[in-house]
XYZ file of C-alpha atoms in Angstrom:
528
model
C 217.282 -88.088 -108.751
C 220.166 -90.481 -107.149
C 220.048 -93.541 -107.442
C 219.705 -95.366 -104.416
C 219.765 -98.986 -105.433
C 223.793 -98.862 -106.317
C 226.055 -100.312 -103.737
C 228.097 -97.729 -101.944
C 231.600 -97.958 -100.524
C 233.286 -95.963 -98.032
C 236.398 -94.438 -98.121
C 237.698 -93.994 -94.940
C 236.493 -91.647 -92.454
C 234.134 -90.271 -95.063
C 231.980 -87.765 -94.080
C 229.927 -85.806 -96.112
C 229.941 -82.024 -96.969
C 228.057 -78.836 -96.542
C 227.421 -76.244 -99.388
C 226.386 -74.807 -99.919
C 194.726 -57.116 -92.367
C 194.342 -56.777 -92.567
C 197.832 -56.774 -93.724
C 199.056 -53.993 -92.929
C 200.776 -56.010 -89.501
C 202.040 -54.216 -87.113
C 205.677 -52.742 -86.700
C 208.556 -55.401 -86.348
C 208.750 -56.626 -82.596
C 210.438 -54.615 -80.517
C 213.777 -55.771 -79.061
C 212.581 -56.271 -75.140
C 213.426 -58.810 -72.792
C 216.918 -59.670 -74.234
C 218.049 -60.555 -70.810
C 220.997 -63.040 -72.429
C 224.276 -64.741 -70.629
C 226.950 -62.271 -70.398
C 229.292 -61.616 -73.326
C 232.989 -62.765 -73.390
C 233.589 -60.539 -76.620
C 236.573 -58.417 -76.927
C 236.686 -58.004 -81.144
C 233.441 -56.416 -81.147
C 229.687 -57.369 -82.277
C 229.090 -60.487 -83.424
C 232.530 -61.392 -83.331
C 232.401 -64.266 -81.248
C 232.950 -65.615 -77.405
C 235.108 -68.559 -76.284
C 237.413 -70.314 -78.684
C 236.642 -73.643 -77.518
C 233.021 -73.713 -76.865
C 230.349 -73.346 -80.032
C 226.993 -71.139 -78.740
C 223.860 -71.964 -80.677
C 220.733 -70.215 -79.881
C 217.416 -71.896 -81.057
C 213.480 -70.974 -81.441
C 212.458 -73.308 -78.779
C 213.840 -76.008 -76.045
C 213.714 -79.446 -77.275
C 211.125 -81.365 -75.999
C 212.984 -84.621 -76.060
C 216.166 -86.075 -77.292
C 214.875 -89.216 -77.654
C 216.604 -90.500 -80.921
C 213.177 -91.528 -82.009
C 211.808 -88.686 -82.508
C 214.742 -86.646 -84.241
C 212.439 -86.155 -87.048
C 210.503 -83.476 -84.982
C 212.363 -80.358 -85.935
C 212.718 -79.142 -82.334
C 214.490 -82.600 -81.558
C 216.424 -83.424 -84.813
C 218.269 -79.886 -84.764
C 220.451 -80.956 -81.732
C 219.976 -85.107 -82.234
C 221.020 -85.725 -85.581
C 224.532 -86.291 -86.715
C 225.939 -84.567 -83.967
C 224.459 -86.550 -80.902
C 223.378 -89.345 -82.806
C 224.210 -91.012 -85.831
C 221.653 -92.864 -88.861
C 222.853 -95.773 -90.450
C 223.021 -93.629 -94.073
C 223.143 -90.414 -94.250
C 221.442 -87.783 -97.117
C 223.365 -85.059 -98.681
C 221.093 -81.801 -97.852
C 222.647 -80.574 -101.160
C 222.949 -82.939 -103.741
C 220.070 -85.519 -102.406
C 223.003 -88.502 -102.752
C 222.823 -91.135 -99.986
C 226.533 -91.513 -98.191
C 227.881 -94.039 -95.737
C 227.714 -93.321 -92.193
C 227.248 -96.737 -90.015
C 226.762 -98.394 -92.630
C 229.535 -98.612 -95.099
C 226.957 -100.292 -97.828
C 223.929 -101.112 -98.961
C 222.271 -103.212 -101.799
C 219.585 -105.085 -102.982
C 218.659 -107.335 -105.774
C 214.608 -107.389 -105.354
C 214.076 -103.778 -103.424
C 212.550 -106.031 -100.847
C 215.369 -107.645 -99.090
C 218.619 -105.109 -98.293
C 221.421 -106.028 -96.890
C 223.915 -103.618 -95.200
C 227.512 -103.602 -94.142
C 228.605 -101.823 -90.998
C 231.276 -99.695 -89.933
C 233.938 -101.123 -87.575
C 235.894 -99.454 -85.121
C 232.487 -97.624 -84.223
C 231.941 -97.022 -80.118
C 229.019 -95.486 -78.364
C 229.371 -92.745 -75.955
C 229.368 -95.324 -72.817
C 232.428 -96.981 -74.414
C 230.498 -99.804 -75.827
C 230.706 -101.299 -79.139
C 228.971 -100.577 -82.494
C 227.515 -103.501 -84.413
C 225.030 -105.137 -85.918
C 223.033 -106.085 -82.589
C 222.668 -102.363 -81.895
C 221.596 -101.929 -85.850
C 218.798 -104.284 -85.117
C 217.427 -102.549 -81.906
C 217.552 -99.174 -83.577
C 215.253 -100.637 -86.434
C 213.036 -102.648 -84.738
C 212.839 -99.881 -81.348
C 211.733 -97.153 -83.510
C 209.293 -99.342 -86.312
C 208.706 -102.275 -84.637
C 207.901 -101.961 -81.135
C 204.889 -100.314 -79.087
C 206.686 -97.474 -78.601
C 205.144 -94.791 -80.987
C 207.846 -93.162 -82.157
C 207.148 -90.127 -84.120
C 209.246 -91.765 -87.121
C 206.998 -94.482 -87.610
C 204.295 -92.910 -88.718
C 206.539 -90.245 -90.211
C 208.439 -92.315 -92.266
C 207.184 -96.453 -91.944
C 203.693 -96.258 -91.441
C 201.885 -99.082 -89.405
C 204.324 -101.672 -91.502
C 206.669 -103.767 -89.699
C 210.243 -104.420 -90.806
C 212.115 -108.520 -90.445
C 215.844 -107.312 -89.389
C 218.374 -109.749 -88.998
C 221.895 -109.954 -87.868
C 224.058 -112.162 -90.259
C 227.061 -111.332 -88.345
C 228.261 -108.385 -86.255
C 229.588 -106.616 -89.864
C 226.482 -107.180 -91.600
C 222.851 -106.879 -91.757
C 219.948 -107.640 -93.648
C 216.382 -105.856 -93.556
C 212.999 -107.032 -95.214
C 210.195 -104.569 -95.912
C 206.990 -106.361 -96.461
C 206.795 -105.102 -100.048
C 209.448 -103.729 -102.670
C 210.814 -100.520 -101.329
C 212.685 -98.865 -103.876
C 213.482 -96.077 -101.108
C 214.224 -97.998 -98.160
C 217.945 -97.173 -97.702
C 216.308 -93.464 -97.631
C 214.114 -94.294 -95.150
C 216.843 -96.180 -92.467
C 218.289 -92.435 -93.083
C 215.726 -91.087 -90.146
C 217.085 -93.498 -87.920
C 219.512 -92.301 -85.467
C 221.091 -96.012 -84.142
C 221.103 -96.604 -80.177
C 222.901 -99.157 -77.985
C 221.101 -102.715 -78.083
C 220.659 -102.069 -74.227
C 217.997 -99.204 -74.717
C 214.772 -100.006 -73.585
C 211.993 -100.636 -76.118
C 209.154 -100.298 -73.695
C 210.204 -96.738 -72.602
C 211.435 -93.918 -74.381
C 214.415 -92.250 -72.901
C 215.251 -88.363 -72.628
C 218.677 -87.850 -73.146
C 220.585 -90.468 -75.296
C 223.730 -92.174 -75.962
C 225.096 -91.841 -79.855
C 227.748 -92.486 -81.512
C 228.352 -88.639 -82.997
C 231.062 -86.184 -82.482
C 229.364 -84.789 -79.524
C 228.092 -86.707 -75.975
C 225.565 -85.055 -74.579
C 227.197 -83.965 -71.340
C 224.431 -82.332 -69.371
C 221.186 -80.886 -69.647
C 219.726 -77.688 -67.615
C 216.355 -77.784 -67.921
C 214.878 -74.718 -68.777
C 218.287 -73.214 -70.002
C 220.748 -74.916 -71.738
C 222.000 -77.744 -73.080
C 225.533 -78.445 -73.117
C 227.237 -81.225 -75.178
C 231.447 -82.481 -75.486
C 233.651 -83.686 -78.572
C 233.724 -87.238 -77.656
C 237.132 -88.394 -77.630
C 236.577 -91.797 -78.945
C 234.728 -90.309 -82.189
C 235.677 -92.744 -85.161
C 235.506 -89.576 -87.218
C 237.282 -86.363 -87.839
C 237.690 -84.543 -84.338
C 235.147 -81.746 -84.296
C 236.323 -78.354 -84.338
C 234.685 -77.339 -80.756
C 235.616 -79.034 -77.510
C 232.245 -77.946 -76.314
C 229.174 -76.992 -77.749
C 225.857 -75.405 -75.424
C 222.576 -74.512 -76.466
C 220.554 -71.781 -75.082
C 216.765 -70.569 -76.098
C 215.009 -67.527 -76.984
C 211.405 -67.179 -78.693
C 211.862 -63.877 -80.066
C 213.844 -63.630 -82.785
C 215.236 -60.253 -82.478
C 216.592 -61.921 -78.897
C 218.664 -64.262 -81.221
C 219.223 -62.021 -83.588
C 220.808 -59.290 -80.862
C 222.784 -62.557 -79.899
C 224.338 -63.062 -82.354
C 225.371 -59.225 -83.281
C 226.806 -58.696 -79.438
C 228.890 -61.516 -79.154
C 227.071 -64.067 -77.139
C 226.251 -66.639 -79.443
C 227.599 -67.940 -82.736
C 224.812 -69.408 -84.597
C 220.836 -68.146 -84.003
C 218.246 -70.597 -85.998
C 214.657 -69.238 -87.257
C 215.943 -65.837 -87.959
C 214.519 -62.943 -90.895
C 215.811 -59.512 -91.925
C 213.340 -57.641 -89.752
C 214.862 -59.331 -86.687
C 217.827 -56.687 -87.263
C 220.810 -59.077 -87.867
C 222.037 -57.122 -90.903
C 224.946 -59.060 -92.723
C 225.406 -61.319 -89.826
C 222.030 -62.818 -91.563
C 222.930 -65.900 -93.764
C 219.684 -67.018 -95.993
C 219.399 -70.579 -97.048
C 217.118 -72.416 -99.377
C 214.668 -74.016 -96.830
C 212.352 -77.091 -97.101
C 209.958 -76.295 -95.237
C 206.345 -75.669 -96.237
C 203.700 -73.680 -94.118
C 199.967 -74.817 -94.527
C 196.604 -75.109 -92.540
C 195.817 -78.381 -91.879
C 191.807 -79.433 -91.657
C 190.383 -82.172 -89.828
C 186.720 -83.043 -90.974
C 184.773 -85.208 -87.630
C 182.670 -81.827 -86.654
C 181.607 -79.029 -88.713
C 181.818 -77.121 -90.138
C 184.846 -78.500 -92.186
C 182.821 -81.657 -92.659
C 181.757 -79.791 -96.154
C 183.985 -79.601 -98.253
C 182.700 -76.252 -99.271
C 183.902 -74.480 -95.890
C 187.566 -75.842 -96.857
C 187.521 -74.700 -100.191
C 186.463 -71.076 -98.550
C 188.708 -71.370 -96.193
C 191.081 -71.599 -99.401
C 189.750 -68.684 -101.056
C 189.963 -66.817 -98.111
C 193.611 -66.710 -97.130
C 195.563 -63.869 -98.985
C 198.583 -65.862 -99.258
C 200.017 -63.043 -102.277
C 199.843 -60.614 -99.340
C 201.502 -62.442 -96.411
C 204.546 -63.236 -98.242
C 205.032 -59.770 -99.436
C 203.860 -57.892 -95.960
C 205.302 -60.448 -93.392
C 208.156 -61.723 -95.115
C 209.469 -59.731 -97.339
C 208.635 -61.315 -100.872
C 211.392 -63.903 -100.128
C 209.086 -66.717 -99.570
C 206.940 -68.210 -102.295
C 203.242 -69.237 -102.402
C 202.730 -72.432 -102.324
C 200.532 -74.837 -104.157
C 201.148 -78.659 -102.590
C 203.418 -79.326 -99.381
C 206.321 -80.078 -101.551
C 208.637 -77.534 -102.627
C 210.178 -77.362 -106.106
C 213.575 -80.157 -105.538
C 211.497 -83.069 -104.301
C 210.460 -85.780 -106.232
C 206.392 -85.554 -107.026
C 206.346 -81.677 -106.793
C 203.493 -80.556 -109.783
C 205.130 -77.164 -111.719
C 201.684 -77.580 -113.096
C 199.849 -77.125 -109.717
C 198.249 -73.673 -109.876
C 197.933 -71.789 -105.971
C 194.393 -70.847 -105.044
C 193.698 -68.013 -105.779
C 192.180 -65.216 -103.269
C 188.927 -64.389 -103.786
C 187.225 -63.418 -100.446
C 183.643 -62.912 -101.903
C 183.839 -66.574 -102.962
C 185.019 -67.676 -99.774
C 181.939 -66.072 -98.347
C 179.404 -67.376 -101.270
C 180.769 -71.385 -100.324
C 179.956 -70.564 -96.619
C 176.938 -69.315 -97.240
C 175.705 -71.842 -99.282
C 176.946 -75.056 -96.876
C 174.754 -72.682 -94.050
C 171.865 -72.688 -96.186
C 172.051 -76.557 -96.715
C 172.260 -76.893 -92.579
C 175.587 -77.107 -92.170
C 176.501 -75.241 -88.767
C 179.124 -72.668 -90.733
C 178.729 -70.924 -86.726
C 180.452 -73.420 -84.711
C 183.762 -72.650 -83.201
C 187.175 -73.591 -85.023
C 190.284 -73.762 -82.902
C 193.175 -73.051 -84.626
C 196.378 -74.463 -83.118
C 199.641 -72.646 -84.044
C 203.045 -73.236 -82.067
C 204.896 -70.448 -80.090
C 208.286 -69.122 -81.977
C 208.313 -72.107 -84.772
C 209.007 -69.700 -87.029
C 209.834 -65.980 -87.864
C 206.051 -63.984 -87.443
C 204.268 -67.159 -86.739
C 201.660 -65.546 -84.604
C 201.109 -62.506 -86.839
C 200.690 -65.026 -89.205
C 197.833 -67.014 -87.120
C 196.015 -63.694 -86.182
C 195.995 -62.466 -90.262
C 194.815 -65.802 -91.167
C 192.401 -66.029 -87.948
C 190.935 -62.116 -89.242
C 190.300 -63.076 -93.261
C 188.657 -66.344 -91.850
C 186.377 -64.002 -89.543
C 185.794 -61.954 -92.861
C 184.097 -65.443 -94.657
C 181.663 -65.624 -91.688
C 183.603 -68.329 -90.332
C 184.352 -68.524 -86.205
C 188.151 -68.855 -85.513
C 189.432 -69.143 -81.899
C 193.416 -68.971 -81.731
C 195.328 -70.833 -79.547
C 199.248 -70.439 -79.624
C 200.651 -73.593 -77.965
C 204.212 -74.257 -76.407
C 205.853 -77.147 -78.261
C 204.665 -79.888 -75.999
C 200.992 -78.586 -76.368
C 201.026 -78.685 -80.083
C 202.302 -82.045 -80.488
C 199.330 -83.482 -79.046
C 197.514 -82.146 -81.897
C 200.046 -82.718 -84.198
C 200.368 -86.228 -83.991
C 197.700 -89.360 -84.178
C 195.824 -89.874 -81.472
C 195.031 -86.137 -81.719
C 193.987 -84.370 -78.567
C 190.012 -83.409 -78.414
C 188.819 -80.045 -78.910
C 185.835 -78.349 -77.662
C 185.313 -77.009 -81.546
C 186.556 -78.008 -85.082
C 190.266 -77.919 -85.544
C 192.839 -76.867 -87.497
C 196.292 -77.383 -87.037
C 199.384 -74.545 -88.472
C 201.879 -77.146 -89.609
C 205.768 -76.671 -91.218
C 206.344 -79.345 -92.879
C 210.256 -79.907 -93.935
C 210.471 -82.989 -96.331
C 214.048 -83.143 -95.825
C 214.350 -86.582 -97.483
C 213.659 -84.979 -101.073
C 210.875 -88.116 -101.869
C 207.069 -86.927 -101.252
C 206.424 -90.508 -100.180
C 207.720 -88.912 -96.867
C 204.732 -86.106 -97.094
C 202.048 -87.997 -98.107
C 202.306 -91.628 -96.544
C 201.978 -89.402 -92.755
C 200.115 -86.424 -94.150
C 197.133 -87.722 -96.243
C 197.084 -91.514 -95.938
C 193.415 -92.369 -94.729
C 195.691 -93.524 -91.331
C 198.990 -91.289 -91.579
C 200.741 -90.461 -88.723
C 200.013 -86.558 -89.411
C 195.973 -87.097 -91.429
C 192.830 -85.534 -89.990
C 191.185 -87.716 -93.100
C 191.273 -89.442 -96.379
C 189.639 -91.384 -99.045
C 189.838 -94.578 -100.058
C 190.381 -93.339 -103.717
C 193.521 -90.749 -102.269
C 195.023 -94.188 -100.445
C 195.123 -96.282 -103.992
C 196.859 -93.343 -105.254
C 199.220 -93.006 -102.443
C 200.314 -96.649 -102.612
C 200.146 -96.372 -106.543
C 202.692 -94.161 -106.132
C 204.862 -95.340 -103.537
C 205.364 -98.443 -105.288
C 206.370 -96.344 -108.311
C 210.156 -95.939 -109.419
C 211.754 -93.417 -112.141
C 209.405 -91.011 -114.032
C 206.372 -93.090 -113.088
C 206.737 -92.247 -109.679
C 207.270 -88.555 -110.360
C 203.766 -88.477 -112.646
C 202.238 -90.651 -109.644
C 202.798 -88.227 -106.581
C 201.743 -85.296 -108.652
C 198.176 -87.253 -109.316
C 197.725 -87.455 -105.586
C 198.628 -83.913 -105.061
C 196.107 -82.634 -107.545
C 193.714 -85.323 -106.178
C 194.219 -83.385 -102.651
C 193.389 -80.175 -104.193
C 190.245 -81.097 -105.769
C 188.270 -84.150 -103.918
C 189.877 -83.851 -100.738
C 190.980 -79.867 -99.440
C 192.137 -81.399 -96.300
C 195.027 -78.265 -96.597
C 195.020 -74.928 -97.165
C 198.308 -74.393 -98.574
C 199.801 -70.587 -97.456
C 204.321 -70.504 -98.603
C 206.997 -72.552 -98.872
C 209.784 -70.797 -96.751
C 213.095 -69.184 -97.522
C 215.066 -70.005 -93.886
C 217.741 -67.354 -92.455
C 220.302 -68.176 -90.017
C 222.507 -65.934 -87.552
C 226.291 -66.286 -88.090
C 228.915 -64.192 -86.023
C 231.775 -63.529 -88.069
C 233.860 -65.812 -85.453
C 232.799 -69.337 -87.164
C 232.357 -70.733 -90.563
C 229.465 -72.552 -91.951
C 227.544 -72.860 -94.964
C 223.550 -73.589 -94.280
C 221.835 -76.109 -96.273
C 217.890 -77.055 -96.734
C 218.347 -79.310 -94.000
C 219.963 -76.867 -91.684
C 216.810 -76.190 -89.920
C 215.553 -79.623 -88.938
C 219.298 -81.167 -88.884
C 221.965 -78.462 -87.565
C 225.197 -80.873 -88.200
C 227.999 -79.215 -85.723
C 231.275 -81.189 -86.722
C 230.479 -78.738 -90.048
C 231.067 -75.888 -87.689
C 234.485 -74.686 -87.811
C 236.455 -71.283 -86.494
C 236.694 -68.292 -89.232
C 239.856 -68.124 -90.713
């Protein structure tokens, strides 16, 4: 694990580096609709378009751009490092912490950190990088009224004391020792000091590579090296993002010319060798929420465990590359279990524990809604109708709703929206950050950001944990994870995910774990 409490220095300019059913679901999606902008090609498919601009097609239009939120994949794939910059940065690769806005960090206590800043740093409205706008950032996004997704995600309800000591330098107080704190300022992309904290804002002002130079709602977005980068230059003088849920859209893209990079790709979307697979963080699972039956016993989410041939859907839908997961950590983050056995399908079992939580009164026929997110990933609603058909199977009542982005986050996020039935939520859960403090503080803390419910016993564990450093917190997290699994079954864990990209031959880059929720541009550079 790297060591986070060492003081860093920068050298100059440093940046850091990329490296690198029912079953049987129906035939692959047929190509349709791949009405796309018109191709500039003359070396043939997927050799590229215009020299100076950089195409990306994504799953999805961002919701927002608010820096805030760049934790929400849909937001942080444009935002971060490209837009907007964090104080430190993580290596995707090697989990080391590197300077970005801030040149250094160190502690002596893990409670009190104090950070030097970059000079020389400007925003994209001209103005001047220091400590002031440092400050705002932190207290904007965790200390303010402003619910920004990364509070929950990554702070909690606890408030930070920042303070300037001079325009260079800064020091920040967590209420408690935080061995991981420089990790955490790592989800902060830093904003002018002039940025309202009462309102959230739509399209910001960084200090990245790129300015945001206009967005077409509905269509594209279209962002421009920023000349007064402190930085390398960026390869691109313009980069523009365009949208398409189906991925053989992106993937057609990408093999006639008109776009360089396509995110949320897999084989069957036809891209051939143009297809670059990465090893991906994310983690699909069914997330329970326990105020209405029937998944108020704990017997109905342990079926609904049972029920889900997870063996099946990573073979059928995607292609044995994925693997069957356990816990909502992948292998590669601190607290993942190797000792965490998968549940194991066994439908008659799944429809023994309903049956039994009927016969003690619980109402095993009232509707569940099950909200899953249009085009978040490859297959995502084959996925939600084999899951929705084996839940039928254990006598359970599943309605399916697939949700544009905006939709889901309501459920997604604390103060959920209200449903007419139970709910359960399809969640992807990237923990790009490599610690599992970042899963469970938002994902099964009695008041996380991301929790249908807890336990009392499950929160002394979490904060056990948290507090932990070394191999103690490694043995800690994989207590709460096994807790989860046996008192608690708030998830029914389906795969972690193997993530594919589109490339044209006319660029090179090298996709990383974090490539998914954090597409870094300046890495982007013309094929030589």
């Amino acid at each position: 694990m790297f060591d986070m409490r060492k003081t860093l220095t920068d050298p100059a300019r440093r940046r850091p580096f990329a490296t690198l059913a029912v079953l049987a679901v129906g035939s692959s999606l047929a190509m349709t609709g791949c009405a796309v902008a018109n191709s500039n090609d003359a070396g043939g498919a997927g050799s590229g378009a215009a020299s100076d601009t950089l195409r990306v097609v994504l799953q999805q239009e961002p919701p927002t751009l608010e820096p805030c939120e760049a934790n929400l994949t849909s937001t942080g794939v444009v935002d971060r490092s490209t837009i907007t910059e964090p104080l430190i940065e993580r290596d995707p690769t090697s989990g080391e912490l590197q300077p970005k806005l801030a040149t250094e960090w160190s502690s002596d206590d893990d409670t009190t950190w104090t950070l030097k800043l970059r000079t020389g740093v400007t925003f994209h409205d001209g103005s001047t990088f220091d400590a002031t706008d440092a400050k705002t950032t932190i207290d904007r996004a965790v200390n303010s009224k402003l619910a920004c997704n990364v509070e929950g995600y990554v702070f909690g309800d606890e408030d930070l004391k920042v303070k300037v000591i001079d325009p260079e330098t800064l020091q920040v107080t967590a209420p408690k020792a935080d061995p991981i704190l420089p990790l955490r300022l790592s989800f902060l992309e830093v904003v002018p000091s002039e940025t309202s904290s009462t309102k959230k804002v739509r399209e910001p002002i960084g200090t990245g590579p790129y300015k945001l130079e206009k967005w077409d709602a509905g269509q594209k977005i279209t962002l421009a090296a920023y000349d007064g980068y402190w930085g390398d230059k960026p390869a691109y003088a313009k980069a523009q993002y365009e949208w398409r849920s189906e991925g053989s859209v992106r993937a057609a893209m990408i093999t006639a010319g008109e776009a360089d990079i396509a995110t949320g790709l897999s084989p069957e979307d036809n891209i051939g060798d143009l297809g670059v697979p990465y090893p991906n963080n994310e983690t699909v699972a069914l997330r329970m929420h326990n105020n209405k039956a029937p998944f108020t016993d704990i017997r109905v989410r342990q079926a609904v465990n049972y029920a889900i041939d997870k063996d099946s859907i990573v073979k059928n839908l995607y292609g044995g590359r994925d693997k069957v997961a356990s816990q909502l950590v992948p292998e590669g983050v601190v607290g993942h279990s190797d000792s965490l056995e998968a549940w194991p399908y066994d439908p008659e079992k799944a429809k023994q524990l309903v049956a039994e939580a009927k016969a003690d009164g619980t109402d095993t026929s009232a509707p569940i809604d099950m909200i899953v997110r249009t085009a978040q990933f490859p297959k995502i609603e084959e996925l939600g109708q084999v899951i929705q058909e084996q839940l039928t199977q254990a006598g359970l009542k599943v309605n399916l709703k697939m949700l544009e982005t905006s939709q889901q986050l309501t459920y997604q996020v604390r103060p959920f929206a209200k449903t007419s039935g139970d709910l359960m939520l399809m969640v992807q859960h990237g923990n790009q950050a490599g610690d599992a403090a970042f899963t469970v503080d938002q994902y099964m803390l009695s008041n996380g950001a991301q929790s249908a419910f807890g336990t009392p016993e499950l929160d002394a564990l979490i904060k056990k944990a948290d507090a932990a450093t070394g191999e103690d917190r490694q043995q800690a997290f994989e207590k709460v994870f096994a807790y989860q699994n046996e008192h608690v079954v708030q998830f029914a864990h389906i795969a972690h995910q193997t993530g594919m990209i589109g490339k044209s031959k006319a660029v090179d880059y090298t996709p990383n774990s974090s490539t998914g929720d954090e597409l870094r541009l300046a890495e982007v550079t013309p094929a030589k």
